[in-house]
Short mmCIF file of C-alpha atoms in Angstrom, two decimals:
data_model
loop_
_atom_site.label_atom_id
_atom_site.label_comp_id
_atom_site.label_asym_id
_atom_site.label_seq_id
_atom_site.Cartn_x
_atom_site.Cartn_y
_atom_site.Cartn_z
CA MET E 1 10.30 4.72 3.14
CA ILE E 2 13.88 5.34 4.30
CA ALA E 3 13.24 3.33 7.47
CA MET E 4 11.64 0.46 5.54
CA LEU E 5 14.54 0.50 3.08
CA CYS E 6 16.86 0.08 6.06
CA VAL E 7 14.77 -2.92 7.20
CA VAL E 8 15.11 -4.59 3.78
CA ILE E 9 18.86 -3.90 3.65
CA LEU E 10 19.40 -5.31 7.14
CA ASN E 11 17.30 -8.39 6.37
CA THR E 12 19.07 -9.21 3.13
CA ARG E 13 22.57 -8.54 4.43
CA PHE E 14 22.13 -10.55 7.65
CA MET E 15 19.63 -13.25 6.57
CA GLY E 16 20.15 -13.35 2.81
CA VAL E 17 17.48 -13.10 0.12
CA ALA E 18 15.84 -16.33 1.31
CA GLY E 19 15.27 -14.78 4.74
CA GLN E 20 13.93 -11.60 3.12
CA GLY E 21 11.64 -13.78 1.01
CA THR E 22 10.17 -15.38 4.15
CA VAL E 23 9.73 -11.94 5.74
CA ALA E 24 7.98 -10.72 2.57
CA LEU E 25 5.45 -13.57 2.81
CA ILE E 26 4.82 -12.84 6.51
CA ASN E 27 4.31 -9.15 5.71
CA LEU E 28 1.95 -10.12 2.88
CA GLY E 29 -0.14 -12.10 5.37
CA ILE E 30 -0.26 -9.10 7.73
CA LEU E 31 -1.23 -6.79 4.86
CA ILE E 32 -4.06 -9.10 3.75
CA GLN E 33 -5.45 -9.31 7.29
CA VAL E 34 -5.22 -5.53 7.77
CA ALA E 35 -6.83 -4.90 4.38
CA LEU E 36 -9.74 -7.15 5.35
CA SER E 37 -10.02 -5.47 8.77
CA ASN E 38 -10.07 -2.05 7.08
CA PHE E 39 -13.50 -2.72 5.60
CA ILE E 40 -14.74 -1.61 9.04
CA GLY E 41 -11.65 -0.05 10.63
CA GLY E 42 -10.06 1.77 7.68
CA GLY E 43 -10.28 5.01 5.74
CA ALA E 44 -14.07 5.40 6.11
CA LEU E 45 -13.44 6.28 9.76
CA VAL E 46 -11.70 9.50 8.74
CA TYR E 47 -15.06 10.73 7.45
CA LEU E 48 -17.16 9.13 10.22
CA ALA E 49 -14.96 10.02 13.22
CA SER E 50 -16.76 13.34 13.69
CA ARG E 51 -20.16 11.96 12.67
CA MET E 52 -20.46 8.81 14.83
CA GLU E 53 -19.90 8.17 18.50
CA SER E 54 -16.41 6.80 19.17
CA GLY E 55 -17.91 4.03 21.30
CA LYS E 56 -19.95 2.68 18.38
CA ILE E 57 -16.96 2.91 16.01
CA LEU E 58 -14.74 1.09 18.52
CA ALA E 59 -17.25 -1.71 19.11
CA ALA E 60 -17.80 -2.42 15.42
CA SER E 61 -14.12 -2.09 14.48
CA LEU E 62 -12.79 -4.23 17.35
CA LEU E 63 -15.24 -7.05 16.66
CA TRP E 64 -14.46 -6.96 12.95
CA ALA E 65 -10.70 -7.01 13.67
CA VAL E 66 -11.23 -10.22 15.66
CA ALA E 67 -13.42 -11.65 12.89
CA SER E 68 -10.79 -10.73 10.28
CA ALA E 69 -8.16 -12.68 12.22
CA GLY E 70 -10.49 -15.70 12.28
CA ILE E 71 -11.19 -15.43 8.55
CA CYS E 72 -7.47 -15.19 7.79
CA LEU E 73 -6.75 -18.21 10.01
CA VAL E 74 -9.03 -20.27 7.77
CA LEU E 75 -7.76 -18.57 4.59
CA PHE E 76 -4.08 -19.19 5.38
CA GLN E 77 -4.84 -22.85 6.09
CA LEU E 78 -6.60 -23.24 2.73
CA VAL E 79 -4.28 -21.00 0.69
CA PRO E 80 -0.66 -21.23 1.90
CA VAL E 81 0.21 -17.54 1.69
CA VAL E 82 2.26 -17.53 4.92
CA PRO E 83 4.74 -20.28 5.88
CA THR E 84 2.85 -22.61 8.25
CA GLU E 85 5.19 -22.14 11.20
CA PHE E 86 4.59 -18.37 11.20
CA ILE E 87 0.79 -18.25 10.80
CA ALA E 88 0.05 -17.65 14.51
CA ASP E 89 2.54 -14.79 14.77
CA THR E 90 1.23 -13.29 11.53
CA LEU E 91 -2.35 -13.30 12.84
CA ILE E 92 -1.39 -11.69 16.16
CA LEU E 93 0.72 -9.02 14.45
CA GLY E 94 -2.06 -8.41 11.94
CA PHE E 95 -4.57 -7.90 14.77
CA ILE E 96 -2.29 -5.43 16.57
CA GLN E 97 -1.69 -3.53 13.33
CA SER E 98 -5.46 -3.38 12.69
CA ILE E 99 -5.98 -1.70 16.07
CA ILE E 100 -3.13 0.74 15.41
CA ILE E 101 -4.69 1.74 12.08
CA LEU E 102 -8.12 2.11 13.73
CA LEU E 103 -6.68 4.55 16.28
CA MET E 104 -4.71 6.41 13.61
CA GLN E 105 -7.83 6.87 11.46
CA LEU E 106 -9.70 8.29 14.46
CA LEU E 107 -6.83 10.74 15.01
CA LEU E 108 -6.90 11.79 11.37
CA GLY E 109 -10.68 12.11 11.38
CA ARG E 110 -10.46 14.53 14.31
CA GLU E 111 -7.73 16.49 12.46
CA GLU E 112 -5.00 15.43 14.89
CA VAL E 113 -2.59 15.39 11.95
CA SER E 114 0.64 15.88 13.90
CA ARG E 115 -0.14 12.92 16.17
CA TYR E 116 -1.14 10.84 13.16
CA ASN E 117 2.17 11.66 11.43
CA LEU E 118 4.05 10.72 14.59
CA MET E 119 2.45 7.24 14.56
CA VAL E 120 3.28 6.83 10.87
CA ALA E 121 6.96 7.52 11.56
CA LEU E 122 7.18 5.77 14.92
CA GLN E 123 6.47 2.22 13.75
CA PRO E 124 9.15 1.77 11.07
CA ILE E 125 11.75 3.71 13.07
CA SER E 126 11.20 1.57 16.18
CA LEU E 127 11.37 -1.54 13.97
CA VAL E 128 14.76 -0.46 12.59
CA MET E 129 16.10 0.18 16.09
CA ALA E 130 14.92 -3.23 17.33
CA ILE E 131 16.46 -4.98 14.32
CA ILE E 132 19.80 -3.22 14.81
CA TYR E 133 19.81 -4.35 18.44
CA PHE E 134 19.08 -8.00 17.62
CA TYR E 135 21.03 -8.37 14.36
CA VAL E 136 24.07 -6.21 15.09
CA MET E 137 24.47 -6.06 18.86
CA MET E 138 23.06 -9.48 19.82
CA HIS E 139 24.33 -11.25 16.64
CA ASP E 140 20.91 -12.92 16.34
CA ALA E 141 19.68 -12.53 12.76
CA SER E 142 16.82 -14.88 11.92
CA VAL E 143 13.21 -14.77 10.83
CA GLN E 144 12.17 -15.47 14.42
CA SER E 145 14.25 -12.49 15.56
CA PHE E 146 12.52 -10.33 12.94
CA ILE E 147 9.15 -11.41 14.34
CA ILE E 148 10.27 -10.48 17.88
CA CYS E 149 11.39 -7.09 16.56
CA SER E 150 7.99 -6.67 14.90
CA TYR E 151 6.23 -7.42 18.19
CA ILE E 152 8.37 -4.78 19.92
CA SER E 153 7.65 -2.20 17.21
CA PHE E 154 3.90 -2.96 16.96
CA VAL E 155 3.27 -2.99 20.73
CA PHE E 156 5.33 0.18 21.24
CA THR E 157 3.36 1.95 18.49
CA LEU E 158 0.05 0.63 19.86
CA LEU E 159 0.80 2.03 23.32
CA ALA E 160 1.79 5.37 21.80
CA ALA E 161 -1.39 5.41 19.67
CA LEU E 162 -3.54 4.63 22.72
CA LYS E 163 -1.94 7.50 24.60
CA ALA E 164 -2.27 9.90 21.65
CA SER E 165 -5.95 9.08 21.13
CA LYS E 166 -7.10 8.62 24.75
CA GLN E 167 -9.11 11.87 24.65
CA LEU E 168 -11.04 10.61 21.62
CA LEU E 169 -11.89 7.16 22.99
CA MET E 170 -15.02 6.04 24.80
CA ARG E 171 -16.10 2.69 26.18
CA PRO E 172 -17.13 0.40 23.29
CA ASP E 173 -20.87 0.72 22.68
CA PHE E 174 -22.32 -2.56 21.40
CA SER E 175 -25.90 -1.30 21.09
CA ASN E 176 -27.37 -1.34 17.56
CA LEU E 177 -24.19 -3.04 16.40
CA HIS E 178 -25.63 -4.08 13.03
CA THR E 179 -26.45 -0.42 12.26
CA SER E 180 -22.88 0.66 13.08
CA PHE E 181 -21.48 -2.15 10.91
CA ALA E 182 -23.70 -1.22 7.97
CA LYS E 183 -22.95 2.50 8.17
CA ILE E 184 -19.16 2.07 8.28
CA PHE E 185 -19.16 -0.67 5.62
CA ASN E 186 -21.28 1.36 3.19
CA TYR E 187 -18.84 4.26 3.30
CA GLY E 188 -15.76 2.16 2.67
CA LYS E 189 -16.75 -0.97 0.75
CA PHE E 190 -15.74 0.07 -2.78
CA ALA E 191 -12.60 1.95 -1.75
CA GLN E 192 -11.37 -0.90 0.44
CA GLY E 193 -12.37 -3.52 -2.13
CA GLY E 194 -10.15 -1.71 -4.62
CA ASN E 195 -7.32 -1.56 -2.05
CA ILE E 196 -7.44 -5.33 -1.50
CA PHE E 197 -7.43 -6.09 -5.21
CA HIS E 198 -4.53 -3.66 -5.74
CA LEU E 199 -2.57 -5.29 -2.91
CA LEU E 200 -3.11 -8.73 -4.46
CA ASN E 201 -2.39 -7.31 -7.90
CA LEU E 202 1.13 -6.38 -6.74
CA ARG E 203 1.86 -9.18 -4.26
CA SER E 204 0.16 -12.28 -5.71
CA GLN E 205 3.37 -13.14 -7.55
CA TYR E 206 5.10 -13.87 -4.21
CA VAL E 207 2.61 -16.66 -3.58
CA LEU E 208 2.69 -17.96 -7.16
CA LEU E 209 6.49 -18.15 -7.06
CA GLU E 210 6.23 -20.06 -3.78
CA TRP E 211 3.74 -22.51 -5.31
CA LEU E 212 5.15 -22.99 -8.78
CA VAL E 213 8.94 -22.88 -8.38
CA ALA E 214 11.07 -25.22 -6.28
CA HIS E 215 13.40 -23.50 -3.78
CA SER E 216 11.73 -20.19 -4.62
CA ARG E 217 12.26 -18.28 -1.36
CA PRO E 218 15.38 -16.39 -2.64
CA LEU E 219 13.40 -15.43 -5.77
CA VAL E 220 10.60 -14.06 -3.58
CA GLY E 221 13.26 -12.08 -1.70
CA VAL E 222 14.67 -10.51 -4.87
CA LEU E 223 11.18 -9.68 -6.18
CA SER E 224 10.22 -8.09 -2.85
CA ILE E 225 13.28 -5.81 -3.09
CA GLY E 226 12.22 -4.81 -6.61
CA MET E 227 8.72 -4.03 -5.30
CA TYR E 228 10.13 -1.88 -2.50
CA ALA E 229 12.01 0.10 -5.17
CA ALA E 230 8.79 0.34 -7.20
CA GLU E 231 6.83 1.65 -4.22
CA ALA E 232 9.53 4.26 -3.57
CA ILE E 233 8.96 5.52 -7.13
CA TRP E 234 5.18 5.41 -6.71
CA ASN E 235 5.45 7.48 -3.54
CA ILE E 236 6.14 10.45 -5.84
CA SER E 237 2.79 9.94 -7.55
CA LYS E 238 1.00 9.20 -4.27
CA SER E 239 2.30 12.44 -2.77
CA LEU E 240 1.02 14.38 -5.78
CA SER E 241 -2.32 12.57 -5.69
CA VAL E 242 -2.97 13.61 -2.07
CA VAL E 243 -2.91 17.26 -3.17
CA GLN E 244 -4.92 16.46 -6.31
CA TYR E 245 -7.57 14.61 -4.29
CA SER E 246 -7.97 17.39 -1.73
CA ARG E 247 -8.37 19.96 -4.53
CA ILE E 248 -10.86 18.18 -6.77
CA SER E 249 -13.00 16.76 -3.94
CA ASN E 250 -14.05 20.36 -3.15
CA LEU E 251 -14.83 21.35 -6.76
CA ASN E 252 -17.95 20.95 -8.88
CA ASP E 253 -16.63 22.46 -12.13
CA GLU E 254 -15.67 19.53 -14.39
CA ASN E 255 -13.36 21.71 -16.48
CA LYS E 256 -11.35 22.74 -13.42
CA ILE E 257 -11.28 19.15 -12.15
CA SER E 258 -10.01 17.81 -15.48
CA GLY E 259 -7.48 20.64 -15.76
CA ILE E 260 -6.00 19.82 -12.35
CA THR E 261 -6.05 16.09 -13.13
CA HIS E 262 -4.24 16.55 -16.45
CA SER E 263 -1.54 18.74 -14.88
CA PHE E 264 -0.91 16.25 -12.10
CA LEU E 265 -0.96 13.40 -14.61
CA ARG E 266 1.81 15.04 -16.64
CA ILE E 267 3.92 15.83 -13.56
CA SER E 268 3.49 12.31 -12.19
CA LEU E 269 4.40 10.73 -15.52
CA ALA E 270 7.48 12.94 -16.00
CA LEU E 271 8.84 12.33 -12.49
CA GLY E 272 7.93 8.63 -12.50
CA LEU E 273 9.57 8.11 -15.88
CA SER E 274 12.75 9.86 -14.72
CA ALA E 275 12.93 7.81 -11.50
CA THR E 276 12.26 4.56 -13.40
CA ILE E 277 15.06 5.27 -15.88
CA ILE E 278 17.47 5.82 -12.98
CA ALA E 279 16.35 2.57 -11.30
CA VAL E 280 16.83 0.63 -14.54
CA LEU E 281 20.29 2.09 -15.21
CA ILE E 282 21.65 1.17 -11.76
CA PRO E 283 23.93 -1.87 -12.33
CA ASP E 284 23.60 -5.13 -10.44
CA GLY E 285 26.92 -4.51 -8.71
CA PHE E 286 25.53 -1.42 -6.99
CA TYR E 287 22.42 -3.28 -5.81
CA GLN E 288 24.66 -6.07 -4.47
CA LYS E 289 26.78 -3.60 -2.51
CA ILE E 290 23.63 -2.30 -0.81
CA PHE E 291 21.58 -5.46 -0.34
CA GLY E 292 24.26 -8.17 -0.37
CA ASN E 293 25.78 -10.57 -2.89
CA GLY E 294 22.68 -12.78 -2.93
CA VAL E 295 20.72 -10.12 -4.81
CA ILE E 296 21.46 -11.27 -8.36
CA GLY E 297 19.73 -9.99 -11.49
CA LEU E 298 17.80 -7.13 -9.89
CA GLN E 299 18.64 -4.72 -12.71
CA GLY E 300 17.01 -7.06 -15.22
CA ILE E 301 13.94 -7.41 -12.99
CA MET E 302 13.65 -3.62 -12.71
CA LEU E 303 13.79 -3.43 -16.51
CA LEU E 304 10.87 -5.88 -16.78
CA LEU E 305 8.95 -4.02 -14.08
CA ALA E 306 9.59 -0.63 -15.75
CA PRO E 307 6.49 -0.56 -18.03
CA GLY E 308 4.30 -1.36 -15.04
CA LEU E 309 6.04 1.26 -12.89
CA ILE E 310 5.36 3.97 -15.45
CA ALA E 311 1.77 2.79 -16.02
CA ASN E 312 1.02 2.91 -12.30
CA CYS E 313 2.36 6.46 -12.02
CA CYS E 314 -0.52 7.43 -14.32
CA SER E 315 -3.04 5.08 -12.68
CA VAL E 316 -2.51 6.67 -9.24
CA ILE E 317 -3.66 10.02 -10.64
CA PHE E 318 -6.70 8.54 -12.40
CA SER E 319 -7.56 6.59 -9.26
CA HIS E 320 -7.66 9.73 -7.15
CA TYR E 321 -9.71 11.49 -9.83
CA PHE E 322 -12.38 8.81 -9.49
CA SER E 323 -12.10 8.88 -5.68
CA GLY E 324 -12.40 12.67 -5.63
CA THR E 325 -15.50 12.56 -7.81
CA GLY E 326 -17.16 9.80 -5.77
CA LEU E 327 -16.63 6.94 -8.24
CA HIS E 328 -14.73 4.53 -5.98
CA ILE E 329 -16.29 1.61 -7.84
CA LYS E 330 -14.15 2.42 -10.90
CA ASN E 331 -11.01 1.90 -8.81
CA MET E 332 -12.31 -1.44 -7.56
CA TYR E 333 -13.06 -2.61 -11.10
CA ALA E 334 -9.62 -1.49 -12.33
CA SER E 335 -7.76 -3.20 -9.49
CA GLY E 336 -9.92 -6.33 -9.78
CA LEU E 337 -9.19 -6.59 -13.48
CA GLY E 338 -5.48 -6.09 -12.80
CA PHE E 339 -5.54 -8.82 -10.15
CA LEU E 340 -7.19 -11.35 -12.49
CA CYS E 341 -4.63 -10.49 -15.16
CA ALA E 342 -1.74 -10.82 -12.65
CA VAL E 343 -2.85 -14.30 -11.59
CA ALA E 344 -3.48 -15.48 -15.14
CA MET E 345 -0.13 -14.20 -16.42
CA GLY E 346 1.71 -15.52 -13.37
CA LEU E 347 0.27 -19.02 -13.84
CA LEU E 348 1.24 -18.87 -17.51
CA LEU E 349 4.76 -17.43 -17.23
CA ILE E 350 6.24 -18.39 -13.84
CA PRO E 351 6.58 -22.16 -14.50
CA THR E 352 9.00 -21.44 -17.36
CA LEU E 353 10.41 -17.93 -16.72
CA GLU E 354 10.29 -18.02 -12.89
CA LEU E 355 11.30 -14.61 -11.46
CA LYS E 356 11.26 -12.90 -14.86
CA GLY E 357 7.78 -14.29 -15.48
CA ALA E 358 6.57 -12.82 -12.18
CA ALA E 359 7.98 -9.39 -13.09
CA ILE E 360 6.35 -9.51 -16.54
CA ALA E 361 3.02 -10.54 -14.97
CA ILE E 362 3.12 -7.52 -12.63
CA SER E 363 3.84 -5.15 -15.51
CA VAL E 364 1.08 -6.59 -17.71
CA ALA E 365 -1.40 -6.37 -14.82
CA LEU E 366 -0.54 -2.72 -14.13
CA ILE E 367 -0.78 -1.84 -17.82
CA THR E 368 -4.18 -3.56 -17.98
CA GLN E 369 -5.31 -1.51 -14.98
CA LEU E 370 -4.21 1.71 -16.72
CA VAL E 371 -6.05 0.74 -19.94
CA TYR E 372 -9.27 0.38 -17.92
CA PHE E 373 -8.70 3.78 -16.30
CA LEU E 374 -8.04 5.38 -19.70
CA PHE E 375 -11.21 3.84 -21.14
CA SER E 376 -13.36 4.91 -18.18
CA TYR E 377 -11.89 8.41 -18.02
CA SER E 378 -12.18 8.96 -21.78
CA ARG E 379 -15.88 8.16 -21.68
CA LYS E 380 -16.31 11.30 -19.54
CA ILE E 381 -13.47 13.55 -20.67
CA LYS E 382 -11.68 13.41 -24.02
CA LEU E 383 -7.95 12.74 -23.76
CA LYS E 384 -5.37 13.95 -26.27
CA PHE E 385 -1.75 12.91 -26.69
CA SER E 386 -0.69 16.37 -25.49
CA ASP E 387 -2.37 15.66 -22.15
CA PHE E 388 0.57 13.37 -21.37
CA ILE E 389 3.34 15.84 -22.38
CA PHE E 390 4.79 17.87 -19.51
CA HIS E 391 4.30 21.66 -19.68
CA ARG E 392 6.11 24.26 -17.60
CA SER E 393 2.70 25.64 -16.65
CA ASP E 394 2.06 22.40 -14.75
CA LEU E 395 4.59 23.48 -12.12
CA GLU E 396 2.61 26.67 -11.59
CA MET E 397 -0.56 24.60 -11.16
CA LEU E 398 1.26 22.47 -8.56
CA ARG E 399 2.54 25.56 -6.76
CA LYS E 400 -0.95 27.07 -6.57
CA SER E 401 -2.45 23.78 -5.43
CA THR E 402 0.05 23.28 -2.62
CA SER E 403 -0.24 26.94 -1.58
CA ALA E 404 -4.00 26.55 -1.41
CA GLU E 405 -3.53 23.38 0.58
CA VAL E 406 -1.33 25.16 3.12
CA LYS E 407 -3.87 27.97 3.48
#
């Protein structure tokens, strides 16, 4: 997150918010392609890496990565998500990133956690170093330079991932390919479907701003900075949810599962609320000193995003409860409902309120997602108001959970 924050700062200070807006749309295109590729090459491989031959996994995942690039080529022609002049680069970068993620999932599935963590850190750090070289030392700050830096970072990480995973790899095995496709897809379809909807839930406003507002690229840039701040806050909840997920996925006692979930819900809400208040209280002048004078009105945008930020801090915990209990379909429904709400609200509000309308649409969509989670969870386990109030005993629950995780 620190490295990616540096990328955003460098982009906005050297290219302005319009340049950052273009980069945000390119990154959105890459994320969509990778999310589609992950139906076969994503998180399901962590489970299947020790249960399927690597050759069969590689064959299915590589072919699907190529197919995903072809699908996105058609999609980006029909739906102008990515600026036309950058579609080819976006597709190539998306394909490289899909292969990197495939190799990383195989590493994680074989419990090569240290190598996996190295790949996670290597990509953004190498991107920062390449950007500093081009922007600062070569005095060449442009979107095209950012793309060159991305190629350097992606290829460098791919080579490192290939080296780190060479002992796990076999020649691609294309026999019984339909069986391999079906097995991998069945393990990951609901989880990845939810991931795609959640991605679009948060990022669809970039595209709607681009469509509905003239000269919108600077607005997309400002909104993307707000979303980076939001994701930094959500990283608190995501970090907690990793421990929560690992604990409840190995339990069968519903009382223990709900007890852990409620404790982590309260901790996530308390920390997320505190971080959101800080983000909202930071004045525009401070944001401008960091990101540049073109970043105008970010404090007001953070205020409009605040209800959604807090709602999502709770949703992350509920999402991992449903994942840990095998109900991935609930997450897909919640994210799908949020996406539909985001698009509807964006179409309604952006033509008149522009950037503020996009921020409101994101918040409403995230609140809608939380309402669905609350409804679904309450049908199984009764919730009380006190379940949302932080207790000192929750810290002891967290300490025990992390100690158990270490052991």
